[in-house]
Amino acid sequence: MAVSKAQSFLITGANRGLGLEMVKQLAESRASTCRLFAACRDPDAPKSQALQDLAKKYPKVITVIQLDTTDPRSVTEAVSKVGAKLEGGGLNVLVNNAGVMSQDNLLNTSEEDFQVAMDTNLMGPVRVTKEFLPYLLQASKASTQPGMSCSKAAVINIASVRGSITKTPETYIAFPGISYRISKTALNMFNRCAAFEFSKDGILFAAIHPGWVRTDMGGPDGEIDVVESVQGVLKMMGSLTEKENGAFLDYHGKQLPW
Ligand SMILES: NC(=O)c1ccc[n+]([C@@H]2O[C@H](COP(=O)([O-])OP(=O)(O)OC[C@H]3O[C@@H](n4cnc5c(N)ncnc54)[C@H](OP(=O)(O)O)[C@@H]3O)[C@@H](O)[C@H]2O)c1
C-alpha cells in the first residue's frame, strides 16, 4: 500500500460509496498499523450498517465518528472526539470525500439545489479542514520527513472532472448538474488557495477526481467500480509530493485542466 507511513486518516462520507471503500482498503492493508476515523452523518442508521460491520472487524483500527459536514456543531464535536483519540500525534491525512449532486440545469435548478451543493461540496471541506488544522499542523511538525507527503500531513479534496471549466463542453448537455459543477469548481479554488497558504507549514493539498464510478452518485453506467477507483486514488495519494501541492489530478495521477 502506497500510503504506508501515514499513521492517521479521517475520511468524511465514509458510510457508503467511495468513502466506505477507502476505509475498507486502508483497513485491509494497514490493520494494526494506523488509525482510521470513519466519519459519517448518521452512524446508527441502516445506511451505515456496512461501515459498522467493518469497524467491528477492525476494532483497533477503525473509529466511527458522527460528522455532518454541513453542521458546524457536529464538526467541532467530531474534532474533540478525534483529538482525544489522537493522543498528541496529530492527523496525517484528511480526506474531504462527502458530497452531493443533483442533475439540475439553469432552467430547472432552485435556490435549494445551489445551497445544498455549495454547503456540502464547498463549505463542508472548508469547515472540516479549518477545524482539523491544529491536528494537521501537529502531524506536520512531528514528522521528521523532508518535503510534503501524505505520510506527513495532507488534505485530499475529492474533486470532479465536472468541476473543470475547460472540459464542460464535453459533458454538459448529457450530464448538466449545474449546481454540482459550480460547487466542485469552487472546491478546486479552495484547494489551490489552501495549498499556497499552508505550504510553509508542510501541509499538502490535492484535488483528486476518482473517475466516473458506479456508486449511488455515479449511477450504474459509471466506467469503473469503487475497488478500481479507490486503488487508484490511494496509489496516487502515496505518490504525492510538494510538486503536486495544489494540483487537480485524476485517479491515475494525470493533471486535469482547470
Ligand atoms: N461517483 C462518481 O462517479 C464520482 C465522480 C467524481 C467525483 N465524485 C465525488 O466522490 C465523492 C464521493 O462520491 P460517491 O460516488 O461515493 O457518492 P455517494 O455514493 O452518493 O456517497 C456520498 C457520501 O457523502 C455523504 N454525505 C453527503 N452529504 C453529507 C454531509 N452533509 N455530511 C456528511 N456526509 C455527507 C453521504 O452520506 P449519507 O449516506 O448520510 O447520505 C455518503 O456517505 C463525492 O465528493 C463526489 O462528488 C464521485
mmCIF file of N, CA, C and O and ligand atoms in Angstrom, residues 13-19 41-42 47 67-70 97-100 120 158-160 180 184 209-213 215-218, ligand 1:
data_model
loop_
_atom_site.group_PDB
_atom_site.id
_atom_site.type_symbol
_atom_site.label_atom_id
_atom_site.label_comp_id
_atom_site.label_asym_id
_atom_site.label_seq_id
_atom_site.Cartn_x
_atom_site.Cartn_y
_atom_site.Cartn_z
ATOM 1 N N GLY A 13 -17.930 11.141 4.878
ATOM 2 C CA GLY A 13 -18.838 10.389 3.991
ATOM 3 C C GLY A 13 -18.389 8.945 3.855
ATOM 4 O O GLY A 13 -18.386 8.380 2.763
ATOM 5 N N ALA A 14 -18.035 8.326 5.006
ATOM 6 C CA ALA A 14 -17.397 7.002 4.975
ATOM 7 C C ALA A 14 -18.383 5.837 5.070
ATOM 8 O O ALA A 14 -17.949 4.687 5.138
ATOM 9 N N ASN A 15 -19.669 6.112 5.056
ATOM 10 C CA ASN A 15 -20.628 5.008 5.262
ATOM 11 C C ASN A 15 -21.046 4.305 3.976
ATOM 12 O O ASN A 15 -21.647 3.227 4.033
ATOM 13 N N ARG A 16 -20.772 4.899 2.817
ATOM 14 C CA ARG A 16 -21.128 4.220 1.562
ATOM 15 C C ARG A 16 -20.249 4.768 0.429
ATOM 16 O O ARG A 16 -19.481 5.714 0.634
ATOM 17 N N GLY A 17 -20.396 4.139 -0.743
ATOM 18 C CA GLY A 17 -19.682 4.629 -1.927
ATOM 19 C C GLY A 17 -18.161 4.625 -1.765
ATOM 20 O O GLY A 17 -17.570 3.729 -1.144
ATOM 21 N N LEU A 18 -17.537 5.655 -2.293
ATOM 22 C CA LEU A 18 -16.069 5.727 -2.303
ATOM 23 C C LEU A 18 -15.471 5.824 -0.905
ATOM 24 O O LEU A 18 -14.420 5.242 -0.634
ATOM 25 N N GLY A 19 -16.143 6.535 -0.004
ATOM 26 C CA GLY A 19 -15.621 6.691 1.360
ATOM 27 C C GLY A 19 -15.530 5.355 2.074
ATOM 28 O O GLY A 19 -14.514 5.034 2.714
ATOM 29 N N ARG A 41 -22.631 11.014 8.710
ATOM 30 C CA ARG A 41 -23.588 11.865 9.434
ATOM 31 C C ARG A 41 -24.582 11.089 10.280
ATOM 32 O O ARG A 41 -25.101 11.618 11.250
ATOM 33 N N ASP A 42 -24.873 9.824 9.902
ATOM 34 C CA ASP A 42 -25.832 9.027 10.686
ATOM 35 C C ASP A 42 -25.254 7.652 11.000
ATOM 36 O O ASP A 42 -25.652 6.651 10.390
ATOM 37 N N LYS A 47 -28.244 2.776 6.670
ATOM 38 C CA LYS A 47 -27.301 3.045 5.562
ATOM 39 C C LYS A 47 -25.832 3.023 6.012
ATOM 40 O O LYS A 47 -24.934 3.055 5.173
ATOM 41 N N LEU A 67 -20.287 12.886 11.964
ATOM 42 C CA LEU A 67 -19.848 14.175 11.414
ATOM 43 C C LEU A 67 -20.698 14.530 10.202
ATOM 44 O O LEU A 67 -20.607 13.897 9.149
ATOM 45 N N ASP A 68 -21.559 15.533 10.408
ATOM 46 C CA ASP A 68 -22.314 16.103 9.285
ATOM 47 C C ASP A 68 -21.536 17.334 8.845
ATOM 48 O O ASP A 68 -21.422 18.308 9.606
ATOM 49 N N THR A 69 -21.004 17.305 7.646
ATOM 50 C CA THR A 69 -20.093 18.378 7.220
ATOM 51 C C THR A 69 -20.809 19.725 7.061
ATOM 52 O O THR A 69 -20.149 20.753 6.960
ATOM 53 N N THR A 70 -22.147 19.703 7.033
ATOM 54 C CA THR A 70 -22.880 20.969 6.891
ATOM 55 C C THR A 70 -23.285 21.547 8.248
ATOM 56 O O THR A 70 -23.917 22.601 8.303
ATOM 57 N N ASN A 97 -14.315 13.782 1.418
ATOM 58 C CA ASN A 97 -14.958 12.933 0.414
ATOM 59 C C ASN A 97 -16.469 13.172 0.317
ATOM 60 O O ASN A 97 -17.056 13.019 -0.752
ATOM 61 N N ALA A 98 -17.124 13.526 1.436
ATOM 62 C CA ALA A 98 -18.594 13.660 1.439
ATOM 63 C C ALA A 98 -19.042 14.633 0.352
ATOM 64 O O ALA A 98 -18.444 15.697 0.176
ATOM 65 N N GLY A 99 -20.080 14.247 -0.378
ATOM 66 C CA GLY A 99 -20.560 15.132 -1.435
ATOM 67 C C GLY A 99 -21.972 14.790 -1.859
ATOM 68 O O GLY A 99 -22.478 13.692 -1.584
ATOM 69 N N VAL A 100 -22.617 15.756 -2.500
ATOM 70 C CA VAL A 100 -23.974 15.547 -3.034
ATOM 71 C C VAL A 100 -24.023 16.080 -4.469
ATOM 72 O O VAL A 100 -23.240 16.948 -4.839
ATOM 73 N N THR A 120 -22.485 21.628 1.053
ATOM 74 C CA THR A 120 -21.864 20.306 1.234
ATOM 75 C C THR A 120 -20.523 20.204 0.508
ATOM 76 O O THR A 120 -19.529 19.765 1.100
ATOM 77 N N ILE A 158 -11.781 15.377 -2.579
ATOM 78 C CA ILE A 158 -12.290 14.539 -3.671
ATOM 79 C C ILE A 158 -13.088 15.445 -4.610
ATOM 80 O O ILE A 158 -14.174 15.939 -4.284
ATOM 81 N N ALA A 159 -12.452 15.689 -5.752
ATOM 82 C CA ALA A 159 -12.944 16.662 -6.722
ATOM 83 C C ALA A 159 -13.699 15.938 -7.832
ATOM 84 O O ALA A 159 -13.995 14.741 -7.711
ATOM 85 N N SER A 160 -14.007 16.652 -8.897
ATOM 86 C CA SER A 160 -14.675 16.010 -10.037
ATOM 87 C C SER A 160 -14.242 16.699 -11.319
ATOM 88 O O SER A 160 -14.096 17.926 -11.356
ATOM 89 N N TYR A 180 -23.810 21.267 -8.930
ATOM 90 C CA TYR A 180 -22.696 20.383 -8.568
ATOM 91 C C TYR A 180 -21.409 20.867 -9.219
ATOM 92 O O TYR A 180 -20.365 21.000 -8.569
ATOM 93 N N LYS A 184 -18.012 22.187 -7.339
ATOM 94 C CA LYS A 184 -16.730 21.482 -7.461
ATOM 95 C C LYS A 184 -15.651 22.400 -8.068
ATOM 96 O O LYS A 184 -14.469 22.243 -7.760
ATOM 97 N N HIS A 209 -9.821 13.675 -8.765
ATOM 98 C CA HIS A 209 -11.038 13.152 -9.420
ATOM 99 C C HIS A 209 -10.942 11.626 -9.410
ATOM 100 O O HIS A 209 -9.978 11.061 -9.943
ATOM 101 N N PRO A 210 -11.944 10.945 -8.818
ATOM 102 C CA PRO A 210 -11.828 9.488 -8.653
ATOM 103 C C PRO A 210 -12.244 8.664 -9.872
ATOM 104 O O PRO A 210 -12.275 7.436 -9.802
ATOM 105 N N GLY A 211 -12.549 9.317 -11.002
ATOM 106 C CA GLY A 211 -13.098 8.608 -12.156
ATOM 107 C C GLY A 211 -14.623 8.657 -12.106
ATOM 108 O O GLY A 211 -15.205 9.181 -11.151
ATOM 109 N N TRP A 212 -15.233 8.130 -13.151
ATOM 110 C CA TRP A 212 -16.707 8.022 -13.142
ATOM 111 C C TRP A 212 -17.008 6.640 -12.559
ATOM 112 O O TRP A 212 -16.775 5.613 -13.180
ATOM 113 N N VAL A 213 -17.506 6.631 -11.335
ATOM 114 C CA VAL A 213 -17.555 5.406 -10.543
ATOM 115 C C VAL A 213 -18.999 4.955 -10.285
ATOM 116 O O VAL A 213 -19.876 5.787 -9.989
ATOM 117 N N THR A 215 -21.390 4.244 -8.136
ATOM 118 C CA THR A 215 -21.865 4.403 -6.750
ATOM 119 C C THR A 215 -23.286 4.947 -6.858
ATOM 120 O O THR A 215 -23.801 5.143 -7.963
ATOM 121 N N ASP A 216 -23.898 5.253 -5.712
ATOM 122 C CA ASP A 216 -25.228 5.883 -5.770
ATOM 123 C C ASP A 216 -25.160 7.174 -6.577
ATOM 124 O O ASP A 216 -26.054 7.488 -7.351
ATOM 125 N N MET A 217 -24.061 7.926 -6.392
ATOM 126 C CA MET A 217 -23.928 9.185 -7.129
ATOM 127 C C MET A 217 -23.574 8.952 -8.592
ATOM 128 O O MET A 217 -24.165 9.543 -9.490
ATOM 129 N N GLY A 218 -22.633 8.097 -8.857
ATOM 130 C CA GLY A 218 -22.157 7.874 -10.228
ATOM 131 C C GLY A 218 -23.140 7.091 -11.087
ATOM 132 O O GLY A 218 -23.119 7.183 -12.315
HETATM 133 N N1 LIG B 1 -19.186 8.513 -8.224
HETATM 134 C C1 LIG B 1 -18.581 9.251 -9.146
HETATM 135 O O1 LIG B 1 -18.619 8.957 -10.352
HETATM 136 C C2 LIG B 1 -17.831 10.496 -8.727
HETATM 137 C C3 LIG B 1 -17.133 11.208 -9.730
HETATM 138 C C4 LIG B 1 -16.417 12.347 -9.367
HETATM 139 C C5 LIG B 1 -16.380 12.752 -8.058
HETATM 140 N N2 LIG B 1 -17.068 12.056 -7.105
HETATM 141 C C6 LIG B 1 -17.001 12.547 -5.726
HETATM 142 O O2 LIG B 1 -16.658 11.499 -4.854
HETATM 143 C C7 LIG B 1 -17.207 11.742 -3.551
HETATM 144 C C8 LIG B 1 -17.941 10.511 -3.071
HETATM 145 O O3 LIG B 1 -18.958 10.230 -4.020
HETATM 146 P P1 LIG B 1 -19.701 8.811 -4.091
HETATM 147 O O4 LIG B 1 -19.768 8.472 -5.524
HETATM 148 O O5 LIG B 1 -19.130 7.846 -3.124
HETATM 149 O O6 LIG B 1 -21.158 9.271 -3.643
HETATM 150 P P2 LIG B 1 -22.293 8.525 -2.806
HETATM 151 O O7 LIG B 1 -22.223 7.067 -3.003
HETATM 152 O O8 LIG B 1 -23.540 9.264 -3.133
HETATM 153 O O9 LIG B 1 -21.860 8.840 -1.296
HETATM 154 C C9 LIG B 1 -21.861 10.159 -0.841
HETATM 155 C C10 LIG B 1 -21.361 10.157 0.588
HETATM 156 O O10 LIG B 1 -21.327 11.523 1.054
HETATM 157 C C11 LIG B 1 -22.035 11.563 2.290
HETATM 158 N N3 LIG B 1 -22.579 12.884 2.576
HETATM 159 C C12 LIG B 1 -23.386 13.650 1.823
HETATM 160 N N4 LIG B 1 -23.688 14.791 2.472
HETATM 161 C C13 LIG B 1 -23.045 14.731 3.675
HETATM 162 C C14 LIG B 1 -22.946 15.591 4.796
HETATM 163 N N5 LIG B 1 -23.594 16.749 4.835
HETATM 164 N N6 LIG B 1 -22.193 15.212 5.844
HETATM 165 C C15 LIG B 1 -21.525 14.023 5.832
HETATM 166 N N7 LIG B 1 -21.594 13.162 4.807
HETATM 167 C C16 LIG B 1 -22.348 13.513 3.736
HETATM 168 C C17 LIG B 1 -23.118 10.515 2.154
HETATM 169 O O11 LIG B 1 -23.653 10.207 3.417
HETATM 170 P P3 LIG B 1 -25.230 9.767 3.616
HETATM 171 O O12 LIG B 1 -25.265 8.280 3.423
HETATM 172 O O13 LIG B 1 -25.525 10.212 5.002
HETATM 173 O O14 LIG B 1 -26.025 10.491 2.572
HETATM 174 C C18 LIG B 1 -22.299 9.390 1.534
HETATM 175 O O15 LIG B 1 -21.538 8.742 2.518
HETATM 176 C C19 LIG B 1 -18.088 12.981 -3.706
HETATM 177 O O16 LIG B 1 -17.402 14.123 -3.257
HETATM 178 C C20 LIG B 1 -18.327 13.059 -5.195
HETATM 179 O O17 LIG B 1 -18.600 14.373 -5.639
HETATM 180 C C21 LIG B 1 -17.785 10.937 -7.405
#
